[in-house]
Coordinates of C-alpha atoms in Angstrom, one line a residue:
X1137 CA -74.5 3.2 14.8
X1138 CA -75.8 3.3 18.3
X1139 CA -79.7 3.9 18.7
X1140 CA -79.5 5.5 22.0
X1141 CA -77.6 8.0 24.1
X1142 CA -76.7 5.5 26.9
X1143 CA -75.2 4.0 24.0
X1144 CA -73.3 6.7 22.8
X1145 CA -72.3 7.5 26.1
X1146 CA -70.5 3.8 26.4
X1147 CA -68.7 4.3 23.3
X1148 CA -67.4 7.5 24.8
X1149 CA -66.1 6.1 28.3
X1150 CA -64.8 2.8 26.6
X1151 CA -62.5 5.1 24.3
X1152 CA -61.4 7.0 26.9
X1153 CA -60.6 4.2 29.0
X1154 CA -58.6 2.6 26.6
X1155 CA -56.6 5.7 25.9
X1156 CA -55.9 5.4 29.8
X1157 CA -55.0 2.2 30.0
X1158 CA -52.8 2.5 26.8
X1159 CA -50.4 5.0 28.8
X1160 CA -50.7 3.6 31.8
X1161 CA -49.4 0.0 30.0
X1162 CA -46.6 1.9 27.8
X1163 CA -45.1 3.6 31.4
X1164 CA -45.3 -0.5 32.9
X1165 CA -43.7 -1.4 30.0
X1166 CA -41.1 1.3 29.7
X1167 CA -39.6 1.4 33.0
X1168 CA -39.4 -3.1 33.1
X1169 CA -36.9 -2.2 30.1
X1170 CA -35.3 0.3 31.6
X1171 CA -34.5 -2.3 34.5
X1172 CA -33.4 -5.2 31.8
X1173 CA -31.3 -2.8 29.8
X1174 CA -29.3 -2.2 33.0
X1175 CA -29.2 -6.2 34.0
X1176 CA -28.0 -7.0 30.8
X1177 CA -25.3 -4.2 30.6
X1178 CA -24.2 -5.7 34.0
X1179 CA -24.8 -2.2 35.7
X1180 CA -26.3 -4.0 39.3
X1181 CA -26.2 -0.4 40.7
X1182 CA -28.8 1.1 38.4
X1183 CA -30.7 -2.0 38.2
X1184 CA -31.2 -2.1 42.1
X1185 CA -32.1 1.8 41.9
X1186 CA -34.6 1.1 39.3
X1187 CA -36.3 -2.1 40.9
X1188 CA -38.3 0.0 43.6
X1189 CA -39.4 2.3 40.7
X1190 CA -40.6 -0.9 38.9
X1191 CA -42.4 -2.1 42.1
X1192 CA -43.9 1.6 42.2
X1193 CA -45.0 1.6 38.5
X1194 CA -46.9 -1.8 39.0
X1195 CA -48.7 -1.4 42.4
X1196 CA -50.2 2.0 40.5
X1197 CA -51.2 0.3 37.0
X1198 CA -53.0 -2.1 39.8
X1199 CA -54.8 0.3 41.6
X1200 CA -56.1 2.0 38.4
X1201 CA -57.2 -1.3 37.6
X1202 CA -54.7 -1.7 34.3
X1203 CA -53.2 -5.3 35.3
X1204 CA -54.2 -7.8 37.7
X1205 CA -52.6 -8.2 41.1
X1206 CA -51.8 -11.6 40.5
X1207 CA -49.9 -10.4 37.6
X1208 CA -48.5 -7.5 39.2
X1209 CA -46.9 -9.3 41.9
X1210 CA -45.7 -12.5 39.5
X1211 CA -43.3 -9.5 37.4
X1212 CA -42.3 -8.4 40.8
X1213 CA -41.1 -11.8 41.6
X1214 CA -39.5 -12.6 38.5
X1215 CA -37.7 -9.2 37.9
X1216 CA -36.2 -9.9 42.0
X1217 CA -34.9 -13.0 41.5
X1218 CA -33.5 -12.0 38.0
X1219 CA -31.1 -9.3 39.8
X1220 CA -30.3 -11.9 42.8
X1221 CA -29.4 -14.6 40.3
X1222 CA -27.0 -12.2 38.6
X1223 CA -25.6 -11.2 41.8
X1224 CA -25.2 -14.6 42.9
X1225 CA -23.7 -15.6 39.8
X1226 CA -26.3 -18.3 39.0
X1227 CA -27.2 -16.3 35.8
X1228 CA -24.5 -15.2 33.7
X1229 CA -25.2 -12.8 31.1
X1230 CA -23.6 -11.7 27.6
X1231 CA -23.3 -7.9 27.5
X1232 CA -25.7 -7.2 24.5
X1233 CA -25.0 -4.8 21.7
X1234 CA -27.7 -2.5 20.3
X1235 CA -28.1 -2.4 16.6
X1236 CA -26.4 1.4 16.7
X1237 CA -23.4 0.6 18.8
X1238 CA -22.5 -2.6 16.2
X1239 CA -22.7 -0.2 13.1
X1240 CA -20.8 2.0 14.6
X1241 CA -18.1 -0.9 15.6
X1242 CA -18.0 -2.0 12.2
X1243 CA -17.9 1.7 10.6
X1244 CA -14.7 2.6 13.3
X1245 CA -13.2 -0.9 12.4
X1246 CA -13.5 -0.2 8.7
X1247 CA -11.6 3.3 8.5
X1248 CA -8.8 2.0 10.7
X1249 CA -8.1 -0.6 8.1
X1250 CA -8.4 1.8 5.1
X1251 CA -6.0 4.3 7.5
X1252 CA -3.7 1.5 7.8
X1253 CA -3.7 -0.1 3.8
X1254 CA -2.9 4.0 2.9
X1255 CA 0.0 4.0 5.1
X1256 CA 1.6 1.2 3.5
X1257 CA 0.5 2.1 0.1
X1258 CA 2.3 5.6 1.1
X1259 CA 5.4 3.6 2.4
X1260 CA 5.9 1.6 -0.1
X1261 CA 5.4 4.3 -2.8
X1262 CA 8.3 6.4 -0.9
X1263 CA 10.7 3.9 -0.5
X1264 CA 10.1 3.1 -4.5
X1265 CA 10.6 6.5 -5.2
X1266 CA 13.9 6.7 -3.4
X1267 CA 15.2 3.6 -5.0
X1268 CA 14.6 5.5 -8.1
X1269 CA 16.1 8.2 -7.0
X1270 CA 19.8 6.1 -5.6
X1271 CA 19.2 5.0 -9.4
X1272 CA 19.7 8.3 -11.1
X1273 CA 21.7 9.5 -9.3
X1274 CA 24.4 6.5 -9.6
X1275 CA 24.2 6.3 -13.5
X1276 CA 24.6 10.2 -13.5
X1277 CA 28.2 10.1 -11.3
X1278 CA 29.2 6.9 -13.6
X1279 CA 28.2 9.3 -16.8
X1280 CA 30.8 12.3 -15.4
X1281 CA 33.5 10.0 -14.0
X1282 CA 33.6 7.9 -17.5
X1283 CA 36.1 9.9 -19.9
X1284 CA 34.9 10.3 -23.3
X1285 CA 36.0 7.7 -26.2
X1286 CA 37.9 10.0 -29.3
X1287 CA 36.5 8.9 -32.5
X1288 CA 38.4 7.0 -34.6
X1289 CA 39.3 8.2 -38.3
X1290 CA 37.2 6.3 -41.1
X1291 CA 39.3 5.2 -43.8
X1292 CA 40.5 7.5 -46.4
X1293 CA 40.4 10.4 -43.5
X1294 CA 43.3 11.6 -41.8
X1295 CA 43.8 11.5 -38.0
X1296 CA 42.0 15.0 -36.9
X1297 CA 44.8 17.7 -36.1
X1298 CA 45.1 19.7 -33.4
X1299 CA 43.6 22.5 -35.1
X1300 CA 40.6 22.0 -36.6
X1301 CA 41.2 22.4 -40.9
X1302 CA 38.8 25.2 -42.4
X1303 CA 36.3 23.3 -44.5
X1304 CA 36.9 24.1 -47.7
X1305 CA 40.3 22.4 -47.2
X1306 CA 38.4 19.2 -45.7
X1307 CA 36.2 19.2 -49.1
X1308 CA 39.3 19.5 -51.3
X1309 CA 41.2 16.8 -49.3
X1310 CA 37.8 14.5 -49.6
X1311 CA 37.6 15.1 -53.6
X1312 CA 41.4 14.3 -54.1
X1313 CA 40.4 10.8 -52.0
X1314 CA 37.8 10.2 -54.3
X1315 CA 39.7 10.4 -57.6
X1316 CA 40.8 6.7 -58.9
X1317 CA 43.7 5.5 -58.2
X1318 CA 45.6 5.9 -62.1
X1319 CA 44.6 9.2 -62.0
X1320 CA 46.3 9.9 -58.4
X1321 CA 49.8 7.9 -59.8
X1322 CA 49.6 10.2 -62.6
X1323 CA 49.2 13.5 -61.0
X1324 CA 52.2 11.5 -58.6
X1325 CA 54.5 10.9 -61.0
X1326 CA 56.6 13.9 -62.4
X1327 CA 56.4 15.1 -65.9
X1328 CA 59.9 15.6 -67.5
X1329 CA 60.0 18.6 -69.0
X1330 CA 61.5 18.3 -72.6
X1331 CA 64.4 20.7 -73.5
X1332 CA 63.2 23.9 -75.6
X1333 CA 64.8 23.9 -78.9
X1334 CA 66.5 27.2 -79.8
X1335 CA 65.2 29.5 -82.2
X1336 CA 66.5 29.2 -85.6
X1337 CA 68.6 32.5 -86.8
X1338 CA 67.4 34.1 -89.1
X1339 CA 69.7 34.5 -92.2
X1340 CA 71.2 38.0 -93.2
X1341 CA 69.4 40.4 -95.5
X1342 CA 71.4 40.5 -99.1
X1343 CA 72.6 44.3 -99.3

């Protein structure tokens, strides 16, 4: 803690001064990277617009007494002969990409290949689906253009009329199949009928 107001007072100007000299320093620093972002975006038109506001910038963060001259003019040199170089072509620069612009290059890059796997997915799945389709609709002109078989009689059943028999005539046919064999030659065979003796007169009554 300071004993005395003189020394108060130089904390008070020190901290104000560097508040001041803080700005001044950001504003130096802020309009150099303007000037670089422009050279290393290759936009020479901006970047010679800029320079004289860069000159501008330093020549006043000297005469507040912020930077050295030395070092003022040393920037102004080197930022000069960075833009001639570039115009000359002795320096040749690769465009730099911000962190934003990649994302969003790799986002943009990303939905165009999802865009592109759904339309195949899509085509594929329709051209499946018609296939199908050609399928069914084939077996279903084969099914109408095939005649239908007629069912063959199982053994012990007659060939199936014209007319269809009532069914209690079917039954009585199916029990008469099912009857042995002696039984049908018997019921075939005719019975001869035996000759009826005549009735025997009676005699007279004695008068």
């Amino acid at each position: 803690m300071p004993n005395h107001k003189s020394a108060e007072k130089r904390i008070y100007v020190s901290q104000k001064k560097k508040a001041l000299n803080r700005s001044h320093n950001s504003e130096v620093k802020s309009t150099i990277k303007k000037f670089n972002n422009a050279i290393d975006t290759l936009n020479l038109e901006l970047a010679e617009k800029l320079l004289p506001e860069v000159f501008s910038c330093l020549d006043s963060a000297v005469h507040k007494g912020v930077l050295h001259k030395n070092n003022a003019a040393n920037r102004k040199g080197s930022l000069a002969k960075k833009l001639h170089d570039v115009k000359e072509g002795k320096l040749q620069i690769t465009i730099k990409k911000d962190n934003k612009t990649i994302a969003a290059e790799k986002a943009k890059a990303a939905k165009e290949a999802r865009a592109k796997a759904k339309a195949e997915f899509d085509e594929k799945a329709a051209a499946e689906r018609k296939k199908r389709e050609e399928e069914e609709e084939a077996k279903s002109a084969a099914k109408k253009e095939k005649p239908k078989k007629e069912k063959k009689p199982k053994k012990g059943e007659e060939p199936a009329a014209a007319e269809e028999k009532p069914l209690k005539v079917e039954k009585e046919e199916k029990t008469k199949a099912a009857k042995s064999p002696a039984k049908a030659k018997k019921e075939e065979t005719p019975t001869e009928e035996k000759p009826k003796k005549a009735p025997a007169k009676k005699p007279a009554a004695k008068k």
